[in-house]
Coordinates of C-alpha atoms in Angstrom, one line a residue:
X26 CA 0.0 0.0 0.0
X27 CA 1.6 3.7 -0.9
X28 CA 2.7 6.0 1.5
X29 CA 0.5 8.7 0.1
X30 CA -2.6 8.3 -2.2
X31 CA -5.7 7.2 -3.1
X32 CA -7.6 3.7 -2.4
X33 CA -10.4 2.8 -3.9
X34 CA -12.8 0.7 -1.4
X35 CA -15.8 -1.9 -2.6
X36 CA -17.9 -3.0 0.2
X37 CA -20.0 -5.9 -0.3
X38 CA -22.7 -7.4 1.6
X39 CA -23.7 -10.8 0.3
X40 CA -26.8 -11.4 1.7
X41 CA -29.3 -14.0 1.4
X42 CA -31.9 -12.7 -0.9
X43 CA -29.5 -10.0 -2.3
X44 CA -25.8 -8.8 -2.6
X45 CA -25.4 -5.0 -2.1
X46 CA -22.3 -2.8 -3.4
X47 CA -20.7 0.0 -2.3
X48 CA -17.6 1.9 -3.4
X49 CA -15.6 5.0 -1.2
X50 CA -12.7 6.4 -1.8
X51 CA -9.9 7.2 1.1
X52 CA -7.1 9.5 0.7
X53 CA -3.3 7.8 2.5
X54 CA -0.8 9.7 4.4
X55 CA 1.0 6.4 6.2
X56 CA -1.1 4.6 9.0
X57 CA -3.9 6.7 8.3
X58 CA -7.1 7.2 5.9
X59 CA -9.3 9.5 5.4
X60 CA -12.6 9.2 3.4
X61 CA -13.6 12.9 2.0
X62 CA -16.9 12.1 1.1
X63 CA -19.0 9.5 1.9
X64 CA -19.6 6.2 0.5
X65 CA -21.9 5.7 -2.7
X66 CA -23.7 2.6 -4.2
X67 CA -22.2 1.1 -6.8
X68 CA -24.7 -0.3 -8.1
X69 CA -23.1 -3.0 -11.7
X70 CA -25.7 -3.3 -15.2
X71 CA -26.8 -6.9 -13.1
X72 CA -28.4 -4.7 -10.2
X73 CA -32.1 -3.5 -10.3
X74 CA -32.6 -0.8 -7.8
X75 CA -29.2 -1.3 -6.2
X76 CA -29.7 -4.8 -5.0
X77 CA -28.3 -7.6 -7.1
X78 CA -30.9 -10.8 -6.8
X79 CA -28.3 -13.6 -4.8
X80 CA -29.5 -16.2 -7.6
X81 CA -27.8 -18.2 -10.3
X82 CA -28.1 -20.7 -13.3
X83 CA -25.5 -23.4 -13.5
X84 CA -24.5 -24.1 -17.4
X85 CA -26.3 -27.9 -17.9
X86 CA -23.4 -29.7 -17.1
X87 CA -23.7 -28.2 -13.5
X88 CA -20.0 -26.8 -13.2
X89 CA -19.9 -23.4 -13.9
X90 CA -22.5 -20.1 -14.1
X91 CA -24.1 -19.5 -16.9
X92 CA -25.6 -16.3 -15.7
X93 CA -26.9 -14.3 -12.8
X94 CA -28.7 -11.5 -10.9
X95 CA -31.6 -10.6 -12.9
X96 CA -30.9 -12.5 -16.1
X97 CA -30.9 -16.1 -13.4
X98 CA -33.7 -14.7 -11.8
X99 CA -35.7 -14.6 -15.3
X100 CA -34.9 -18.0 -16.2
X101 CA -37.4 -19.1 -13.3
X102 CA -40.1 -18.9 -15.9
X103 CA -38.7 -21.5 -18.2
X104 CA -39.6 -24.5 -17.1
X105 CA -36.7 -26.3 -18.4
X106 CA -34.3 -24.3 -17.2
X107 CA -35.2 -23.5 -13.6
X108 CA -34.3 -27.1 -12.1
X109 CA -30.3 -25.3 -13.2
X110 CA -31.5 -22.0 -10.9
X111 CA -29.8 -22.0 -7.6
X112 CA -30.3 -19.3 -4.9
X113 CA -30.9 -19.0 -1.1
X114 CA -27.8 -21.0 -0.2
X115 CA -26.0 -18.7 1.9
X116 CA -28.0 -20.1 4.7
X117 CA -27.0 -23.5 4.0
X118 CA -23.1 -22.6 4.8
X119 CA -22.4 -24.0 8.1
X120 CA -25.6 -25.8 8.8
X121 CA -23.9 -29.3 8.6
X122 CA -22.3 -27.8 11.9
X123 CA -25.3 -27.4 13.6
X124 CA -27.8 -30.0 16.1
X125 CA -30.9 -28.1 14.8
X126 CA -30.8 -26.9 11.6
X127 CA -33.8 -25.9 10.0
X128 CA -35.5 -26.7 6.1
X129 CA -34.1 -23.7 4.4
X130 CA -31.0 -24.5 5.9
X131 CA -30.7 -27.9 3.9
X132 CA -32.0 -27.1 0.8
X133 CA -28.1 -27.5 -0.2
X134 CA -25.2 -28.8 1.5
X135 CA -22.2 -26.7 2.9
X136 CA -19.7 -27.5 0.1
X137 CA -22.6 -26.4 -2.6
X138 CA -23.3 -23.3 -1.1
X139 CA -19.8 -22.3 -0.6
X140 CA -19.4 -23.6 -4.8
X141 CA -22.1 -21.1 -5.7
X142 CA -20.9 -18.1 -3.3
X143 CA -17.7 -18.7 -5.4
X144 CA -19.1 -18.8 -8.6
X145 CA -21.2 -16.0 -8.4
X146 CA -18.8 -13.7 -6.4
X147 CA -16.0 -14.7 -9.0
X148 CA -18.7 -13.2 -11.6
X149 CA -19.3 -10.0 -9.7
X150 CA -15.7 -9.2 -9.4
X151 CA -15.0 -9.8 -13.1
X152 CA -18.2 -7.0 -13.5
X153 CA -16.5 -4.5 -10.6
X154 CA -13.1 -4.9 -13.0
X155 CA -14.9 -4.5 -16.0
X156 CA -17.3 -1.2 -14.8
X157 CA -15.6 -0.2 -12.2
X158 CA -11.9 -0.5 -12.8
X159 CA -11.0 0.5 -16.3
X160 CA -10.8 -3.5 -17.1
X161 CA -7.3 -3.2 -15.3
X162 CA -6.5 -5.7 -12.6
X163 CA -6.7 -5.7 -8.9
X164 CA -3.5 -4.0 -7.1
X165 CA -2.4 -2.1 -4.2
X166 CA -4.9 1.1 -4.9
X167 CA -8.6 -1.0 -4.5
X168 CA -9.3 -3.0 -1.4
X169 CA -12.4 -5.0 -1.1
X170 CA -14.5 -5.7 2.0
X171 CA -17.2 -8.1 2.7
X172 CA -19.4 -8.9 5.5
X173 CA -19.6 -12.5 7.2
X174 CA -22.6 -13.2 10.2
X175 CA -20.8 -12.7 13.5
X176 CA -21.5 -16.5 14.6
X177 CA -19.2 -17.6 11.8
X178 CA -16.1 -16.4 13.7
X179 CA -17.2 -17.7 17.3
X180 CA -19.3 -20.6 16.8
X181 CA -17.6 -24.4 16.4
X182 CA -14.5 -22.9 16.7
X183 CA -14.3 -20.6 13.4
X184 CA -14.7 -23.5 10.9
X185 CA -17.5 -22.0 9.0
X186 CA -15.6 -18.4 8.7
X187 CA -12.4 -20.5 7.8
X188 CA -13.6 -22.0 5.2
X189 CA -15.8 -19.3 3.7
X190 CA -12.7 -16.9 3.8
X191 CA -10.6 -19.2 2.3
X192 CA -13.3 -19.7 -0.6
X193 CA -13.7 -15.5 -1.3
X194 CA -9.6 -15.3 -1.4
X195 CA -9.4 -18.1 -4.4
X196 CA -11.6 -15.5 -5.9
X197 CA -8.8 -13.0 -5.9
X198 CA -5.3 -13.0 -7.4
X199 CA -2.6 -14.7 -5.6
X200 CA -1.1 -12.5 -2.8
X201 CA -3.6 -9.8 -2.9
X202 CA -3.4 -7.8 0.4
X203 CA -6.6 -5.6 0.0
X204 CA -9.2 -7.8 1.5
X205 CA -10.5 -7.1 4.5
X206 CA -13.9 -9.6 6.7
X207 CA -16.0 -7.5 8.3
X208 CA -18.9 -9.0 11.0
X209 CA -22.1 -7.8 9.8
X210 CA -23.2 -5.8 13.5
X211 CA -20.0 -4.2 13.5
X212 CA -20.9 -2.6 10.1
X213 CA -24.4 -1.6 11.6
X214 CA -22.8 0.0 14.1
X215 CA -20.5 1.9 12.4
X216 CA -23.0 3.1 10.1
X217 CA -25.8 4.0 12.8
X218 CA -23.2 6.1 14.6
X219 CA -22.5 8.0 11.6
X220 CA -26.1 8.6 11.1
X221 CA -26.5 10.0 14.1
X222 CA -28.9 7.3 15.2
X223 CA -27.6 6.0 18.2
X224 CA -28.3 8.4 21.0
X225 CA -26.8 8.8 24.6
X226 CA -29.5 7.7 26.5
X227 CA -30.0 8.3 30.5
X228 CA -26.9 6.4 32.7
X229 CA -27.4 2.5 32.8
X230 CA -30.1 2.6 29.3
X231 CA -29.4 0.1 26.4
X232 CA -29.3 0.6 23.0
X233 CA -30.6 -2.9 21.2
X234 CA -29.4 -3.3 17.2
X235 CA -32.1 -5.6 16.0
X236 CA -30.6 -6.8 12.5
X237 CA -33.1 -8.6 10.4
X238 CA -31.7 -10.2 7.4
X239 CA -32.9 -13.1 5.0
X240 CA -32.5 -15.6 7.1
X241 CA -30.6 -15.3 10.0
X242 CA -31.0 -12.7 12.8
X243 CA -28.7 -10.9 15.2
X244 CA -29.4 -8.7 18.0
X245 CA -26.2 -6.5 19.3
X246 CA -26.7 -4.7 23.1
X247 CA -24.8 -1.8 23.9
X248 CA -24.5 1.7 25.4
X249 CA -23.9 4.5 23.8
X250 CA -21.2 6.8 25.8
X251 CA -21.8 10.5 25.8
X252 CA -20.7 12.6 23.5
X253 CA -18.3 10.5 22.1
X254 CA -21.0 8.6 20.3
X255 CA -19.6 5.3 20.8
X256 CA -21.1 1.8 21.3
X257 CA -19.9 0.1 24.4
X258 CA -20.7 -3.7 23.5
X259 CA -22.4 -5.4 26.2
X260 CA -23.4 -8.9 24.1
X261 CA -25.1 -9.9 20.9
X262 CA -27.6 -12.8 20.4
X263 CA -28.7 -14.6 17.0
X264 CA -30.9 -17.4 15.5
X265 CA -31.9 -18.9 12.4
X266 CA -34.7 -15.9 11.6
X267 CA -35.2 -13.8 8.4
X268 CA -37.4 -12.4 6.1
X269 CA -36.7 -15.4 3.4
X270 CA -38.4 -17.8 6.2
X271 CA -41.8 -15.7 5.1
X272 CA -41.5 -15.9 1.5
X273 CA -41.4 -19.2 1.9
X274 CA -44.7 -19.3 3.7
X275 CA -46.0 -17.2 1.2
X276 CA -45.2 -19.9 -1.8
X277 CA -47.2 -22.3 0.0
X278 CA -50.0 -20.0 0.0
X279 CA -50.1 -19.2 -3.3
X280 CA -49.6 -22.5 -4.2
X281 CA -53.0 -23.9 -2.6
X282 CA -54.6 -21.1 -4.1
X283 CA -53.1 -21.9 -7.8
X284 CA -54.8 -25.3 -7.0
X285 CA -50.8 -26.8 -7.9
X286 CA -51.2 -30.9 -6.7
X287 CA -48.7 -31.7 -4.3
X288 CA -47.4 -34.3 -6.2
X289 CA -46.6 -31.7 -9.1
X290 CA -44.2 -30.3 -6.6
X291 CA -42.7 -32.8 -5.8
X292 CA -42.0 -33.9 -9.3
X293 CA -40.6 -30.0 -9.8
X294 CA -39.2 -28.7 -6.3
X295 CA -37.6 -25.7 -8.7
X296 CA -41.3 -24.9 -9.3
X297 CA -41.5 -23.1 -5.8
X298 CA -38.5 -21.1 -6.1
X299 CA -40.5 -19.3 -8.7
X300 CA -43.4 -19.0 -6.3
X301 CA -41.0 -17.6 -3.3
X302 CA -40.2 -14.6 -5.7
X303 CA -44.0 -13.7 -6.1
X304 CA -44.5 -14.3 -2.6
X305 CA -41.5 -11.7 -2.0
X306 CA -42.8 -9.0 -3.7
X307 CA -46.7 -9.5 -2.7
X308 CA -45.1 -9.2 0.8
X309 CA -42.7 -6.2 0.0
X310 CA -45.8 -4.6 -1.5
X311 CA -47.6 -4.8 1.4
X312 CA -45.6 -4.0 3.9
X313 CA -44.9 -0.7 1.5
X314 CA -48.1 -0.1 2.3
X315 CA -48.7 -0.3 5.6
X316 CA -45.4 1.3 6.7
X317 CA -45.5 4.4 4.8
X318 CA -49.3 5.3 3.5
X319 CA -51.6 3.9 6.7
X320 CA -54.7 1.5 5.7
X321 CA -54.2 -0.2 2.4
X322 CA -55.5 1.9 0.0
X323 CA -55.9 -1.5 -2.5
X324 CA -55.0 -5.3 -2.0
X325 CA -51.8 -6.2 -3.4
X326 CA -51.9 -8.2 -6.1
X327 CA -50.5 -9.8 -9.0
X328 CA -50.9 -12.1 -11.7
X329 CA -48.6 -15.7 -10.8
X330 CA -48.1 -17.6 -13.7
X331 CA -46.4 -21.3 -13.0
X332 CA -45.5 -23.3 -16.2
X333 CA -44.7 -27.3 -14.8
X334 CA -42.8 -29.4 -16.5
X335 CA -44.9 -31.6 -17.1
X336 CA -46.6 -29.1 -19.5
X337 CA -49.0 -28.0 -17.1
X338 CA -49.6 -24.3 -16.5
X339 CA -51.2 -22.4 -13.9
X340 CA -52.3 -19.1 -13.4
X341 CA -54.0 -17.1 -11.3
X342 CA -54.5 -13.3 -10.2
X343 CA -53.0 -13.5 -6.1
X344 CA -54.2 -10.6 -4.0
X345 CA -52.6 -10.5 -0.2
X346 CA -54.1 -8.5 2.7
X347 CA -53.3 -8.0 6.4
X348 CA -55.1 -11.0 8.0
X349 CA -54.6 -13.4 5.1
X350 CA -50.7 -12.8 5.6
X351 CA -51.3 -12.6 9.5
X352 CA -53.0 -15.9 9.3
X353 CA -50.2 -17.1 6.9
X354 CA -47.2 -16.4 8.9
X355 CA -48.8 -16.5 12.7
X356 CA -45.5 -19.0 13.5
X357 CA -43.4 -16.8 12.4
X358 CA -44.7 -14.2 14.6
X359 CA -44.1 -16.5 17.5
X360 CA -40.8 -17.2 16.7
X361 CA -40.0 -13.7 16.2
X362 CA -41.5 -12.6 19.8
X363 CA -39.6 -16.0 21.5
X364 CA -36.3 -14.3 19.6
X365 CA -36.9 -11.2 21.4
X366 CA -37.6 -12.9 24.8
X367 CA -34.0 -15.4 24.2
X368 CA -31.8 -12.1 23.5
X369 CA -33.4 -10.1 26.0
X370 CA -32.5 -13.5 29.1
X371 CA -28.9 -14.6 27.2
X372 CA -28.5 -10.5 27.3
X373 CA -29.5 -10.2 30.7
X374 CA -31.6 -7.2 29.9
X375 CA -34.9 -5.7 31.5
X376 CA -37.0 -4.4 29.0
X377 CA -37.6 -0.9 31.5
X378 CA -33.5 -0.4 30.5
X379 CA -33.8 -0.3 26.8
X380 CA -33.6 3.1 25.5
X381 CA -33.9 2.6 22.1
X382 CA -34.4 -0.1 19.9
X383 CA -33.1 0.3 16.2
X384 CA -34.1 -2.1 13.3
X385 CA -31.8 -2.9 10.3
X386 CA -31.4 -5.3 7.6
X387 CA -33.4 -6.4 4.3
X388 CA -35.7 -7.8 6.3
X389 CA -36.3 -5.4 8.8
X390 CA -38.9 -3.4 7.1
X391 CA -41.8 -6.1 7.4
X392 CA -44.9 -4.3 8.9
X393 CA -45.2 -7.5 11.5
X394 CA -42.1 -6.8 13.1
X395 CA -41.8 -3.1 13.6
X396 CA -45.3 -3.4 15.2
X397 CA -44.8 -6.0 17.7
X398 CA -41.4 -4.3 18.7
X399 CA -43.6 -1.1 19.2
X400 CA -45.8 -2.4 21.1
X401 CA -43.7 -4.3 23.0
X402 CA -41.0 -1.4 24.3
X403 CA -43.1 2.0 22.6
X404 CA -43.3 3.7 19.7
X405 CA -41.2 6.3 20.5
X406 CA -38.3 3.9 21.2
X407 CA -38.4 2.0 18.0
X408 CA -36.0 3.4 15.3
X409 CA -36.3 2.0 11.8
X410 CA -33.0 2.8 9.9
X411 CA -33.3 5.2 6.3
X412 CA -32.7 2.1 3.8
X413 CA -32.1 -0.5 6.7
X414 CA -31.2 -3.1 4.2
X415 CA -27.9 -0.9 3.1
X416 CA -26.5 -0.2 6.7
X417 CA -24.3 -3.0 6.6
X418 CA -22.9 -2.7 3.6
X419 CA -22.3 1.2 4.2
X420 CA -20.7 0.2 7.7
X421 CA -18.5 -2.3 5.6
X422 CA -16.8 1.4 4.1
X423 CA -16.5 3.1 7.3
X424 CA -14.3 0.1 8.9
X425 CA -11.4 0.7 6.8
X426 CA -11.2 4.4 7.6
X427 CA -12.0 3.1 11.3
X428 CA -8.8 1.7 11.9
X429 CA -6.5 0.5 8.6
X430 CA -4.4 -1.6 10.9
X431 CA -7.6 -3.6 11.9
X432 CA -6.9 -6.5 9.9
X433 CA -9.3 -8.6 12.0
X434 CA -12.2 -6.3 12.8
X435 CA -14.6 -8.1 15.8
X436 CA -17.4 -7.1 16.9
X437 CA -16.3 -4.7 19.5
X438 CA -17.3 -1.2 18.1
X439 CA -13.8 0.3 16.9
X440 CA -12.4 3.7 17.6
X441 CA -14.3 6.7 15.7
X442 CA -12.8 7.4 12.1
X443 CA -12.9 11.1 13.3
X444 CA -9.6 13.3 14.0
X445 CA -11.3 15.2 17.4
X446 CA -9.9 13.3 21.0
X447 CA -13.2 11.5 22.3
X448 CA -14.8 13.0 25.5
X449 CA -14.7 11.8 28.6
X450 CA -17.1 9.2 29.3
X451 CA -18.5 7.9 33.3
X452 CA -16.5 4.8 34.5
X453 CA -18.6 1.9 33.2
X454 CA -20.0 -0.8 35.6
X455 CA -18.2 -3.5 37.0
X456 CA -18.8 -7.1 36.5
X457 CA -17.7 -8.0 39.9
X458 CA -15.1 -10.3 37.9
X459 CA -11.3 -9.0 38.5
X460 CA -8.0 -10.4 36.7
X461 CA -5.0 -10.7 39.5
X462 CA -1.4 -10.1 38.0
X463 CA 2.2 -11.6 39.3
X464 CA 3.3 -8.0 39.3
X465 CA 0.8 -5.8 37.6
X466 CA -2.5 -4.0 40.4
X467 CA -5.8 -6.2 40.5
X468 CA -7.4 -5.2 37.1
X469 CA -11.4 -5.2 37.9
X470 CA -13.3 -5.8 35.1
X471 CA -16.2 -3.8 33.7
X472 CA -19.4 -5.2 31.8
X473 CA -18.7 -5.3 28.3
X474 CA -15.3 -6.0 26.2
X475 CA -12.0 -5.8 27.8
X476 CA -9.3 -5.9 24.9
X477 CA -5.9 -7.2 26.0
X478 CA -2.6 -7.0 24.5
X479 CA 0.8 -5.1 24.3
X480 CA -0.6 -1.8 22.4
X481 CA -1.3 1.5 23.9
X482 CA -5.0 1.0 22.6
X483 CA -5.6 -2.2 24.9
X484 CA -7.9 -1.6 27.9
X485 CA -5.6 -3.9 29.9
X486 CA -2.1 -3.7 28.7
X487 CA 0.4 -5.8 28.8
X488 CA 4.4 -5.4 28.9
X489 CA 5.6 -9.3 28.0
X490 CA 7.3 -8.8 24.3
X491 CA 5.7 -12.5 24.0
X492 CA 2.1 -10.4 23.9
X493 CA 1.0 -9.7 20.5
X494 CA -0.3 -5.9 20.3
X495 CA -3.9 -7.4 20.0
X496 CA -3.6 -10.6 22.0
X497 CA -7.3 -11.4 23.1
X498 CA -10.4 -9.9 24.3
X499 CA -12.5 -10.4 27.9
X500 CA -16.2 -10.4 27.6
X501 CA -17.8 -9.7 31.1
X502 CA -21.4 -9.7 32.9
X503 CA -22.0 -10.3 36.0
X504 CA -22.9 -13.7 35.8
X505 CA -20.2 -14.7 32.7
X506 CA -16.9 -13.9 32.1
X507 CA -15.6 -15.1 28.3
X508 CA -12.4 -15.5 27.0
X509 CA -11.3 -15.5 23.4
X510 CA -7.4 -15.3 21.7
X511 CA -7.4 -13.1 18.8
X512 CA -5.0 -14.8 16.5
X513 CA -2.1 -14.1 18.6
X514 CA 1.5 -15.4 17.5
X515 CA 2.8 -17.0 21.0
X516 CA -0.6 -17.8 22.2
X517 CA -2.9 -17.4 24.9
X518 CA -3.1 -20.6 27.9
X519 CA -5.7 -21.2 30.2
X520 CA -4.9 -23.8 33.1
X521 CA -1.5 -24.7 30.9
X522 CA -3.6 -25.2 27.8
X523 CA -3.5 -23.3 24.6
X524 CA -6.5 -21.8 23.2
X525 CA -7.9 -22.4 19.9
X526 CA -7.7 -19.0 18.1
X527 CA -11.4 -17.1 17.5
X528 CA -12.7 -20.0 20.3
X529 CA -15.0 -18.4 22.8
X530 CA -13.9 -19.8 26.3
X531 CA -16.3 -19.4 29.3
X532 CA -13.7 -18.4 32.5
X533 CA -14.2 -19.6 36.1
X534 CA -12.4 -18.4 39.4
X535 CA -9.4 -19.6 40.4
X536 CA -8.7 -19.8 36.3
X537 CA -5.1 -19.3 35.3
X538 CA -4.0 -17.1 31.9
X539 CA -1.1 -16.6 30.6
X540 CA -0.9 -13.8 28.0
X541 CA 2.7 -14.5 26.3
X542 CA 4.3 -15.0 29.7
X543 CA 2.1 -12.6 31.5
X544 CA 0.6 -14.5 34.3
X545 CA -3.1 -14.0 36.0
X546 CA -5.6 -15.1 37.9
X547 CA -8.9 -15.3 37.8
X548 CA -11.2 -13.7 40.1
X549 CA -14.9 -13.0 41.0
X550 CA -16.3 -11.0 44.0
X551 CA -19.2 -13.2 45.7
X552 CA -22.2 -11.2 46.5
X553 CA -23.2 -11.3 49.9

């Protein structure tokens, strides 16, 4: 990377129902980066209104893309085509991993879903190069960022997050230093606080990110500190929950209605993909509606079309109202409050300490779910984002100006991209949980994240040149304290074991760490 010039960011947020692009520009002067403006969609001739449909068409032999986007997304209504259509299989990365995984999460396996994110990012690249970058090839001016779900890096030890990042850098040219993995909250964050949307709230309130996407959902806890404007992380909690899960609900719908045998669909599985899309846009339609103009002014409808292939064809006008989607989706609706009611206990949050409650994500704008979170905590504490479905991928910019020596960005809010010293903040709440060093003072620990390691910038520092500069990170409530090593080069030990790197590890007292060869103990007061 130059001492001094320009660098050309993408951002990219490959979502489950669609990929999102963004480009900013930073000026260098050394270690530092500064964005002038702010940063823009880039949206490539494949998008339709800035979104890029996450959908593909294998050629017939099944090993490489034939086309994508919008073009894929048309094929759906040729019959003999659409068994080669493949999308909605981001959710499927990882699920082999997990004891519960749900339907959507097995329409394909983990090595398929990881084949097509390759394919079809290797396609949107070649575009970017094309549109975007004079046809020239990838060096030290551009970088490229892309977002990951948080539980990637913590859950079963990193594997899924290995192995996706090790898919998106064959994608790249050999050697290529500019890519950067941001967790998707972190890029809400980042993006909220420039915005202006997260507010100081009165000493002990909690700010709660509620990030709905297409299929997964993550809830991020935090207080905001005065004046500075930053997130002190407190916890985040997610499940398998998005706004995909209703389109598929939808499909079925429309399905009995279109009188479609269920032995036709069986015969023609790729039939319903079809049927999801019309069920997205009946619900995007209404929700439109509800949101923004009051009482639906008229049903949405539309004409569904459905050509078997078998030959058979079936159409049919599809009009959806308020209690036919109500009655359609009630599970949903159940899942969605339990969701709430699992962050809010794993959190350990009283609802009478949330000051303000702010929605994100392509699926956060579904009528359902802004009003049960208003009537749950109050209108006036319910925030839904400007184009929520963009906040992560905006975010994704902002985290390279953020810190450019960040290589692995967590989910800890990073230090403000702005030049002004932050404020002083209060002194945050203990945990009641303390580390006790050889030779350093008793370090108490407050609720929240505790980074450790031999930079200035670490909350606890420390001196061993065995430390790395960003070593590991505490995570502390009252009732939990968590450990995690950050990738460090000589290691972190609990009890004279080594840690898996990125492995959450839940501390108890009497625990000994070693950070390089700095030596503590592990502590916690007892309440009387």
């Amino acid at each position: 990377m130059p001492d001094q010039g320009q660098l050309t960011l993408f951002a990219l947020d490959c979502g489950t129902t669609n990929w999102r692009l963004y480009r900013a520009e930073y000026r260098l002067r050394g270690a530092s980066a500064r964005m002038p403006g702010e940063p823009q969609p880039a949206p490539l001739t494949s998008f339709v209104d800035r979104r890029l449909p996450a959908i593909l068409c294998l050629n017939p032999a099944g090993t490489a893309l034939e086309s994508f986007g919008e073009v894929a997304q048309g094929q759906l209504d040729n019959e003999q085509v659409r068994e080669r259509v493949r999308e909605h299989f981001k959710p499927c990365i990882g699920a082999h991993l997990e004891e519960n995984s749900l339907p959507h999460q097995k329409r394909h396996t983990h090595a398929q879903a990881l084949e097509y994110t390759r394919l079809l990012l290797e396609a949107v690249l070649e575009q970017i190069r094309q549109e975007k970058w004079r046809s020239a090839a990838f060096d030290d001016r551009v970088a490229f960022a892309l977002a990951y779900p948080v539980h990637w890096r913590y859950d079963h030890g990193g594997q899924i997050f290995d192995e996706f990042a090790r898919t998106v850098r064959t994608c790249f040219p050999e050697g290529f230093a500019g890519l950067r993995f941001v967790a998707e909250p972190e890029g809400a964050i980042l993006c909220l606080a420039r915005r202006g949307l997260l507010e100081a709230t009165p000493a002990g309130d909690v700010a709660l990110i509620v990030d709905v996407g297409g299929s997964t959902t993550d809830i991020v806890a935090g207080r905001v500190q005065a004046r500075s404007g930053r997130l002190e992380f407190l916890g985040r909690h997610g499940e398998a929950f998005g706004g995909g899960l209703y389109d598929a609900e939808l499909a079925g719908v429309i399905a009995d209605e279109l009188k479609v045998p269920a032995s036709a669909l069986s015969d023609d599985p790729s039939a319903l993909i079809s049927l999801r899309v019309s069920a997205q846009r009946l619900k995007e339609s209404l929700s439109r509606q509800l949101l923004h103009a009051g009482p639906l002014n008229h049903v949405p409808q539309r004409t569904v079309t459905l050509v078997m292939q078998d030959g058979s064809i079936y159409r049919r006008v599809i009009a959806l109202d308020e209690a036919r989607f109500r009655e359609a989706t009630a599970d949903l609706e159940a899942h969605f409050s339990r969701l709430i009611d699992n962050a809010l206990a794993r959190l350990q949050l009283r609802e009478d300490i949330l000051g303000q409650v702010v929605l994100v994500g392509g699926g956060a704008q579904l009528f359902t779910l802004i009003g049960h979170l208003r009537q749950r905590f109050g209108p006036e504490k319910v925030v839904l984002a400007d184009n929520p479905e963009e906040v992560v991928v905006q975010g994704l910019s902002l985290e390279f100006g953020a810190s450019m020596e960040k290589l692995e960005p967590t989910i800890q809010f990073p230090s403000a991209a702005c030049e002004e010293e932050p404020a002083a903040v209060p002194a945050p709440q203990g945990s009641g949980w303390t580390l006790v060093g050889d030779e350093a003072q008793p370090a108490p620990l407050p609720i929240g994240v505790t980074t450790v390691g031999r930079g200035e910038e670490s909350d606890l520092q420390v001196s061993d040149p065995k430390a790395s500069r960003r070593h590991a990170e505490l995570r502390a409530t009252p009732a939990r304290l968590e450990l995690v090593d950050l990738g460090s080069t000589n290691g972190t030990y609990l009890n004279g074991k080594r840690l898996p790197a990125h492995q959450l590890q839940v501390l108890s007292p009497g625990d000994e760490i070693f950070f390089g060869k700095a030596r503590f103990v592990c502590q916690q007061q007892v309440k009387p």
